Coordinates of C-alpha atoms and ligand atoms in Angstrom, one line a residue:
X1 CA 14.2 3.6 -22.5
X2 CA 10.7 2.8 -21.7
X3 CA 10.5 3.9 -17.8
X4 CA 9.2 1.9 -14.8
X5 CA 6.9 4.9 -14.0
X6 CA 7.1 8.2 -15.4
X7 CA 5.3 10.1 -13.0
X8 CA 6.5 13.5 -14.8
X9 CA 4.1 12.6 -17.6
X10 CA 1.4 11.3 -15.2
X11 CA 1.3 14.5 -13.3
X12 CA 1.6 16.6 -16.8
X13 CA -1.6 15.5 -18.0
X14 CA -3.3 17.3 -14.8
X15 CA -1.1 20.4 -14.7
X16 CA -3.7 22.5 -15.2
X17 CA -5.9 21.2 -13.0
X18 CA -2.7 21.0 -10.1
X19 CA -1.6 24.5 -10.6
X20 CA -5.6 26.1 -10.1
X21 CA -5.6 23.6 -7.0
X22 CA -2.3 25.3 -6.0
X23 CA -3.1 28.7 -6.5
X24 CA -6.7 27.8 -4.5
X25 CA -4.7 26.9 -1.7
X26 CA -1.9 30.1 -1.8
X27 CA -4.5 32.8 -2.3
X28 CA -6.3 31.1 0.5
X29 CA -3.8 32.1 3.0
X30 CA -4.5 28.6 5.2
X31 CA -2.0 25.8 4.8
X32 CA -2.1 23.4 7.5
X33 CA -5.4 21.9 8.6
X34 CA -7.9 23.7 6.6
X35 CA -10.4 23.4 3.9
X36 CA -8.9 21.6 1.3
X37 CA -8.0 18.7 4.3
X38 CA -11.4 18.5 5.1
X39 CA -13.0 18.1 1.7
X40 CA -10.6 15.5 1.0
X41 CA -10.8 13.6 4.1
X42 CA -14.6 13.8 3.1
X43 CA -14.3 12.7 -0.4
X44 CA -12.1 9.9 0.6
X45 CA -13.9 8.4 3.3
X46 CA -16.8 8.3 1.0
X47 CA -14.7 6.6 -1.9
X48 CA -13.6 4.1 0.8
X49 CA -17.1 3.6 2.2
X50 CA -16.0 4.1 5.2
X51 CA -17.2 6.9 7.4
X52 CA -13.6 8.2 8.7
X53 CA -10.6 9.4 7.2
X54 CA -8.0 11.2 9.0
X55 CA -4.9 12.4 7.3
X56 CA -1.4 12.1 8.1
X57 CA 2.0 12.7 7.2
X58 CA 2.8 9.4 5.3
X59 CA 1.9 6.1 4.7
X60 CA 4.2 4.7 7.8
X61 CA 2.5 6.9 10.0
X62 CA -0.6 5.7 9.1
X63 CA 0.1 2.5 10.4
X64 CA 1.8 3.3 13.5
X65 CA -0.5 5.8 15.0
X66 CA -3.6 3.4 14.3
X67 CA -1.3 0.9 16.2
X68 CA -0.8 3.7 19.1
X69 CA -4.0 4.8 19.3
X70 CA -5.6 2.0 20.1
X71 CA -2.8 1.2 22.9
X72 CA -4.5 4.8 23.8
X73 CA -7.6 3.1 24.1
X74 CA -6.2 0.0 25.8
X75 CA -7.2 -2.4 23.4
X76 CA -3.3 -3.2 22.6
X77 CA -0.8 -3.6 25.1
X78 CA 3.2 -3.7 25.1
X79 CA 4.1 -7.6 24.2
X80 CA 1.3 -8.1 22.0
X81 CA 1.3 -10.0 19.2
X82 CA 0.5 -8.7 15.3
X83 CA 0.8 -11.2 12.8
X84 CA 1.9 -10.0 9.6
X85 CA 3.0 -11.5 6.1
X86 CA 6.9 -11.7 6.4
X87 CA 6.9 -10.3 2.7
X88 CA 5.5 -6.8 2.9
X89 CA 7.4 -3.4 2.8
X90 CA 9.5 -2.5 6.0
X91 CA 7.2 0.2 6.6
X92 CA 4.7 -2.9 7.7
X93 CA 7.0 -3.8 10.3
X94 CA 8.3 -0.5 11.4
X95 CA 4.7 0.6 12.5
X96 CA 4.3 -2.6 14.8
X97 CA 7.6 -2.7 16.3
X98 CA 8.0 1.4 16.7
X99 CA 4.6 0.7 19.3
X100 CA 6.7 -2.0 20.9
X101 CA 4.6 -5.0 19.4
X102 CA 5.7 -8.2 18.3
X103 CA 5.3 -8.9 14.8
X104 CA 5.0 -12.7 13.8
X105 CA 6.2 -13.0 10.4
X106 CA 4.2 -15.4 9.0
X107 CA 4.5 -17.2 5.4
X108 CA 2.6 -15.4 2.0
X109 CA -0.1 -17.7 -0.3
X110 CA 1.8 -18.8 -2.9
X111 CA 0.0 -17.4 -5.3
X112 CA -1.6 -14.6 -4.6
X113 CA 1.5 -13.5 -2.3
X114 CA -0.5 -12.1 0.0
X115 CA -1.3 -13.0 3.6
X116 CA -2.6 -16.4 3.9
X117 CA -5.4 -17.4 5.8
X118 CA -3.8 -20.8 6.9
X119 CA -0.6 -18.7 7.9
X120 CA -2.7 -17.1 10.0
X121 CA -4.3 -20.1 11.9
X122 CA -1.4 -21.8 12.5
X123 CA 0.4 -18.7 14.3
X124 CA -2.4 -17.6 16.3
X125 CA -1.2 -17.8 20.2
X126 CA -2.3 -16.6 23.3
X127 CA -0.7 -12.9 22.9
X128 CA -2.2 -12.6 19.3
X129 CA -4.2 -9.4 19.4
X130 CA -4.2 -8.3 15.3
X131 CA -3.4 -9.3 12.3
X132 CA -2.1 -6.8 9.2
X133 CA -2.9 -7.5 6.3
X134 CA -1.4 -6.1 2.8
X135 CA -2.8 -5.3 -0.5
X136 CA 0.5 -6.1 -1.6
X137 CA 1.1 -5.0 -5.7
X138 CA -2.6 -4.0 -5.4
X139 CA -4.5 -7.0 -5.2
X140 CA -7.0 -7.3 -2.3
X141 CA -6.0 -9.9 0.4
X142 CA -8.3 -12.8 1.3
X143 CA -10.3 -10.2 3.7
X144 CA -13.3 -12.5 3.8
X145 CA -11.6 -15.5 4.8
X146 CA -9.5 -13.0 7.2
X147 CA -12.2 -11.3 8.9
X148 CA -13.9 -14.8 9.5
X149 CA -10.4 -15.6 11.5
X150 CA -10.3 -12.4 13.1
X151 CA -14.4 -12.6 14.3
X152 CA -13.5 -15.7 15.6
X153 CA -10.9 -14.8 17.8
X154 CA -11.5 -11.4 19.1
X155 CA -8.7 -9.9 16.9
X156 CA -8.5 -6.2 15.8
X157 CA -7.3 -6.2 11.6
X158 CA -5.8 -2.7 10.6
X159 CA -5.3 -3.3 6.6
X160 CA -2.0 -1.9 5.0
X161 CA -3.6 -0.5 2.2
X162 CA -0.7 1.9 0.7
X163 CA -0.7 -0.3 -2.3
X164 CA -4.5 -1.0 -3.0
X165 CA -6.1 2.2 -3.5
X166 CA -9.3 1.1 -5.0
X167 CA -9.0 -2.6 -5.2
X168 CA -12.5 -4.0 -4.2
X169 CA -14.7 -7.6 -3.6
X170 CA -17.9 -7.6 -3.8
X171 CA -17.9 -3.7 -4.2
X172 CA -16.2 -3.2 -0.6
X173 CA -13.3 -1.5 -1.1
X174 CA -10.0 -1.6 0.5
X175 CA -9.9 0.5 3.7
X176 CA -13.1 -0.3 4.8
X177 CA -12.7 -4.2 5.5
X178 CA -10.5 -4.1 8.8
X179 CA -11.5 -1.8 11.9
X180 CA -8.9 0.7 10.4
X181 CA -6.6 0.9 6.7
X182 CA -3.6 2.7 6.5
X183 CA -3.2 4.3 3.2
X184 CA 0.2 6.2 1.7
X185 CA -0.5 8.4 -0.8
X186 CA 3.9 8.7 -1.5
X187 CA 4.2 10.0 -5.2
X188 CA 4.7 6.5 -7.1
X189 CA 1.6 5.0 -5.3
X190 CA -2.0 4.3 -7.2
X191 CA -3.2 7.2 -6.2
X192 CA 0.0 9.9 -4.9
X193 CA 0.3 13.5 -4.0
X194 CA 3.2 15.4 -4.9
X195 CA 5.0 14.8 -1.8
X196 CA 4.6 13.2 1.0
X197 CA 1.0 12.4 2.5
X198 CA -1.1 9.3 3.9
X199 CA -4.5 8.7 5.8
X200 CA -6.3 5.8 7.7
X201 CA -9.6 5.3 7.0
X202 CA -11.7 3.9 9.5
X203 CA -15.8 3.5 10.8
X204 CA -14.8 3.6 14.4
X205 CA -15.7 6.8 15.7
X206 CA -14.0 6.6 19.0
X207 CA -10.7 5.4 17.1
X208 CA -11.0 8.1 14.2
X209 CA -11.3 10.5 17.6
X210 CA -8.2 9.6 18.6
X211 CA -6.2 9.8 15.7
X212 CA -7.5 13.0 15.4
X213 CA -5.3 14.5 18.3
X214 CA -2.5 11.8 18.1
X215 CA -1.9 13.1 14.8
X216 CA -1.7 16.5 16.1
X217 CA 0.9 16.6 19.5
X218 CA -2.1 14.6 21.2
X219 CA -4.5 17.7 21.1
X220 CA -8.1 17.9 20.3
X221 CA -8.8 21.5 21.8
X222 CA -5.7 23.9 21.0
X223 CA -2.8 24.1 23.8
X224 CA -4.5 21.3 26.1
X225 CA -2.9 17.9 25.1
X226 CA -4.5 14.7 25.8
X227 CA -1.9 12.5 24.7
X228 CA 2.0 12.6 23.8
X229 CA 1.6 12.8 20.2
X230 CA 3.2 13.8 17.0
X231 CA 3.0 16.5 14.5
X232 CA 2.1 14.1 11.4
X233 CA -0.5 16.0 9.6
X234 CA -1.4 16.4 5.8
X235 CA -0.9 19.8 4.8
X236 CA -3.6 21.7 3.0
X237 CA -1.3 22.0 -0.6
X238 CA -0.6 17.8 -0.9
X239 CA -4.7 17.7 0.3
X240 CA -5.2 20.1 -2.8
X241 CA -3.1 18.0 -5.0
X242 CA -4.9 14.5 -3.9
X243 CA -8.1 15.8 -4.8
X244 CA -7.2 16.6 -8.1
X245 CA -5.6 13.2 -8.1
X246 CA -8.5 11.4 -6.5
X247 CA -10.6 12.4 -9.5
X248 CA -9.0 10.3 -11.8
X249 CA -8.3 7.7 -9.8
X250 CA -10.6 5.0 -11.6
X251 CA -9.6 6.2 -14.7
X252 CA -6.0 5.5 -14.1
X253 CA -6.6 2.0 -12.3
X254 CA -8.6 1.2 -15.8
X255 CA -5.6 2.5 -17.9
X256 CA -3.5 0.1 -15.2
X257 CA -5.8 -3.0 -16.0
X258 CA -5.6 -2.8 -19.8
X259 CA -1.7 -2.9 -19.3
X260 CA -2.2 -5.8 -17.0
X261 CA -4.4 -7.8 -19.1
X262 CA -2.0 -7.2 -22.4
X263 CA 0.9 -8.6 -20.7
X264 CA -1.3 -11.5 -19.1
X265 CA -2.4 -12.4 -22.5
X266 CA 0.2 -11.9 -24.7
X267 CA 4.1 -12.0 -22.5
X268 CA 4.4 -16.0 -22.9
X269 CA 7.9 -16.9 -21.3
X270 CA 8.5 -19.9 -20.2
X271 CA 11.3 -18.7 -17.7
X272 CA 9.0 -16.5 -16.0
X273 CA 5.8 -16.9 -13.7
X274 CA 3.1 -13.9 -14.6
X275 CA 1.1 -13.0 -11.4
X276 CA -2.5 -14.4 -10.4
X277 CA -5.6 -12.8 -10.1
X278 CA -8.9 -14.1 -9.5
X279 CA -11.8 -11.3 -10.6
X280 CA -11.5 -8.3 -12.3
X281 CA -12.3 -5.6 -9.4
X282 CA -10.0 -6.9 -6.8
X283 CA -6.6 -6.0 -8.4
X284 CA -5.5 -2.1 -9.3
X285 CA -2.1 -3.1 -10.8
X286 CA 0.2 -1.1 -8.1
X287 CA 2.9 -3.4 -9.7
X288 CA 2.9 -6.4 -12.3
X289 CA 5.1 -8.3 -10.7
X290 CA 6.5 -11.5 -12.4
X291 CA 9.2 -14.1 -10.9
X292 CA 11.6 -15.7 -12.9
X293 CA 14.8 -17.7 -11.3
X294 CA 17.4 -16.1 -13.2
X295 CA 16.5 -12.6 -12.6
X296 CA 19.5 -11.3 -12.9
X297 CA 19.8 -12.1 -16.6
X298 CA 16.5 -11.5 -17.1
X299 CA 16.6 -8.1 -16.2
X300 CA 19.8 -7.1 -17.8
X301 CA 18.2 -8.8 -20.9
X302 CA 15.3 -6.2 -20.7
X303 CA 17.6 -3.4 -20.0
X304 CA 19.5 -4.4 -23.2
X305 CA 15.9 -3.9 -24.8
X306 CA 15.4 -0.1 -23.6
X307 CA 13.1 -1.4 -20.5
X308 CA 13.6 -0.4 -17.2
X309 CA 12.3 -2.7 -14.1
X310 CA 12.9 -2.7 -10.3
X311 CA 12.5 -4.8 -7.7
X312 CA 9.7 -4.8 -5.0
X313 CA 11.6 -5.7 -2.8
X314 CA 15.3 -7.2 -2.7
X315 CA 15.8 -8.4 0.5
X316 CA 13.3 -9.7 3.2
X317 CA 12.3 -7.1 6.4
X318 CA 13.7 -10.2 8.5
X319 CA 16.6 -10.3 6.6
X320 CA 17.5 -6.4 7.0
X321 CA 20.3 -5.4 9.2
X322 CA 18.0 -3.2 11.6
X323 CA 16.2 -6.2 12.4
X324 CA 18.8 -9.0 13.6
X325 CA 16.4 -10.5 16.6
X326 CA 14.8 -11.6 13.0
X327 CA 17.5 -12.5 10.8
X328 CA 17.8 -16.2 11.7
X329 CA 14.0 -17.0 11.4
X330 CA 13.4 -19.4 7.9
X331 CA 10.6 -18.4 5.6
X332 CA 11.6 -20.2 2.7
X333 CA 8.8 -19.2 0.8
X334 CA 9.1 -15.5 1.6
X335 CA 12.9 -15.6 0.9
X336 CA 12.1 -17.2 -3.0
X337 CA 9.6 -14.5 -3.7
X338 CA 12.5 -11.8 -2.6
X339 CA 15.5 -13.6 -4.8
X340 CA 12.8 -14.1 -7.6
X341 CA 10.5 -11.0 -8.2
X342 CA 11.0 -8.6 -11.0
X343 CA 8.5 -5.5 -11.7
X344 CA 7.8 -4.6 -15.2
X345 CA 6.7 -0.9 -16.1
X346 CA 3.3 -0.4 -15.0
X347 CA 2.0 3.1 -15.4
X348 CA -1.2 4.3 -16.7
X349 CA 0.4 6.5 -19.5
X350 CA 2.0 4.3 -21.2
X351 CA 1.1 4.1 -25.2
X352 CA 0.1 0.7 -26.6
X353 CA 3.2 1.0 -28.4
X354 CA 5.4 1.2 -25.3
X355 CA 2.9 -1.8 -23.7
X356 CA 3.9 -4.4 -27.2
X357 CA 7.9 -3.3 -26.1
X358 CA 7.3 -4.5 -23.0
X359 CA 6.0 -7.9 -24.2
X360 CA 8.4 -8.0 -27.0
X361 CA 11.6 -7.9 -24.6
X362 CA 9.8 -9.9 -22.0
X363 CA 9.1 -13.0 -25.0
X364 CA 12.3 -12.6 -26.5
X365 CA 14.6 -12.8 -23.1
X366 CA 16.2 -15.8 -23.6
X367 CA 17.8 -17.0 -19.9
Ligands
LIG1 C1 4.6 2.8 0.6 C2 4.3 1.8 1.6 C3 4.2 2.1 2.9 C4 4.7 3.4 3.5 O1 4.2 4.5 3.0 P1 5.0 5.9 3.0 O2 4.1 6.9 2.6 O3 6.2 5.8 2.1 O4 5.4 6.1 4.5 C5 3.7 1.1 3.8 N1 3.4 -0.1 3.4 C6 3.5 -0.5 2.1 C7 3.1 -1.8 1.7 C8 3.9 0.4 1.1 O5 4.0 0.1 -0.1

């Protein structure tokens, strides 16, 4: 079977540079907040461009103290209104809601399936304070045509970056287009730890401030607490593992391209729809994500062919039980995307031999 992601051999070619990393941080005697986090908040924010980066627990947290902190600094309130594209991961949702924000689900481009610009227009309302845009799969939203929209109208845009590690335009990349990004750095993601771990990046010193002591029960200064914060910090063994991992970052996003661009050129289905992409730099390949409208079939067909696939996602955040204020809302376009997308192994050790099965199975699926 040729897996979705084998993250066992991923992590096998750095073993030797993960176990000195470990053993760095055990002989060091300092495991929470230390060193290690340091540098790699350091070496992060500068990857980014960006002159903050704070780590956190995950990639949820991420987006949900950004969200809190700057209720903190009174630039949100209760009731206001994030707009968001309906077909992102839970997570997306969770952060706005969890700060008791509205999200307004709005409808994906079509084609690039992430958040469109014209969406955007048409659901901006008086309580519309932000709008969230995701690097869904790993391609770059529209940021330009976003910012432009969020200029205009006085709107803060924290990017949900946990898929777009790296992805770039015009050599800015994600993370350091919106006034904060929230990254996840969750094992199976572009660039993962080997755990849990996340970070928001950000150039807004008063905000990165913040986060600082939100992250940390609300403290700045030890045992005098500013806030009512959390314990969500990024302990100093994961912060060891991401800079290992943070080294071969572009190397692995090239590997991820070449995969990309073989099954672009040479998977030639009519049943299925391959994704889009516009330039070269913009997309690191989180997923290739194709649709086809018997997916079903499609993927037991593969199966049957030694591939393994998922599906990012099944079912709609507004169609999940833990949100039924949201279940009856339409989003036609959103729902296809969920009944039709399929994810085909994308990982950057795959052998050229494993990438022609892939294509193989893909052609010769027959539904
Ligand atoms: C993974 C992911 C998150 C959440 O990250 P965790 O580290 O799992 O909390 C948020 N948004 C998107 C789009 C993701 O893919």
């Amino acid at each position: 079977m040729i897996p979705f992601l084998n993250l066992k051999d991923i992590n096998a070619k750095l073993r030797d540079e993960l176990l000195e990393a470990c053993a760095r941080v055990i002989d060091s005697g300092w495991y929470i907040a230390g060193n290690e986090l340091r540098a790699f908040e350091q070496e992060y924010a500068a990857y980014c461009g960006s002159r903050h980066c704070i780590g956190v627990a995950n990639g949820l947290d991420a987006l949900t103290l950004t969200l809190r902190a700057w209720m903190e600094l009174g630039r949100l309130r209760e009731g206001d209104e994030v707009i968001v594209p309906a077909n992102t991961y839970i997570a997306t949702l969770l952060a706005i809601t969890e700060n008791g924000l509205v999200p307004v689900l709005v409808e994906p481009d079509d084609r690039s399936l992430n958040l469109s610009p014209r969406s955007v227009t048409a659901a901006l309302g008086k309580r519309t304070r932000a709008i969230l845009p995701v690097h869904l799969y790993g391609r770059l939203a529209d940021m330009p045509e976003l910012l432009e929209i969020s200029n205009r109208h006085g709107l803060l845009v924290l990017e949900d970056a946990a898929q777009g590690h790296g992805a770039s335009l015009g050599g800015r990349k994600a993370g350091n287009w919106g006034d904060a990004a929230g990254f996840s750095f969750y094992p199976g993601k572009n660039l993962g730890a080997l755990g849990d771990a996340g970070a928001i990046t950000t150039s807004d010193d008063e905000l990165a401030e913040t986060l600082q002591a939100l992250r940390n029960y609300g403290s700045h200064v030890k045992y005098r607490n500013l806030y009512q914060g959390l314990n969500s910090r990024l302990d100093e063994i994961q912060a060891a593992m991401l800079r290992v991992k943070l080294k071969h970052l572009d190397e692995q996003t090239a590997q991820r391209r070449q995969i990309a661009h073989r099954y672009l050129n040479e998977i030639d289905n009519a049943a299925i729809r391959l994704p889009t992409w516009e330039r070269e730099e913009e997309h690191v390949w989180h997923l290739f994500v194709v649709r086809c409208q018997q997916r079903a079939r499609f993927q037991q067909l593969l199966d049957k062919a030694g591939v393994q696939t998922m599906i990012h996602y099944p079912i709609a955040p507004h169609k999940q039980k833990a949100y039924p204020e949201y279940n009856h809302i339409e989003l036609p376009i959103t729902e296809s995307i969920h009944e039709e997308v399929l994810s085909l192994p994308m990982d950057p050790s795959m052998t050229p031999e494993q990438v022609d099965r892939v294509i193989e199975a893909a052609n010769q699926a027959r539904v």
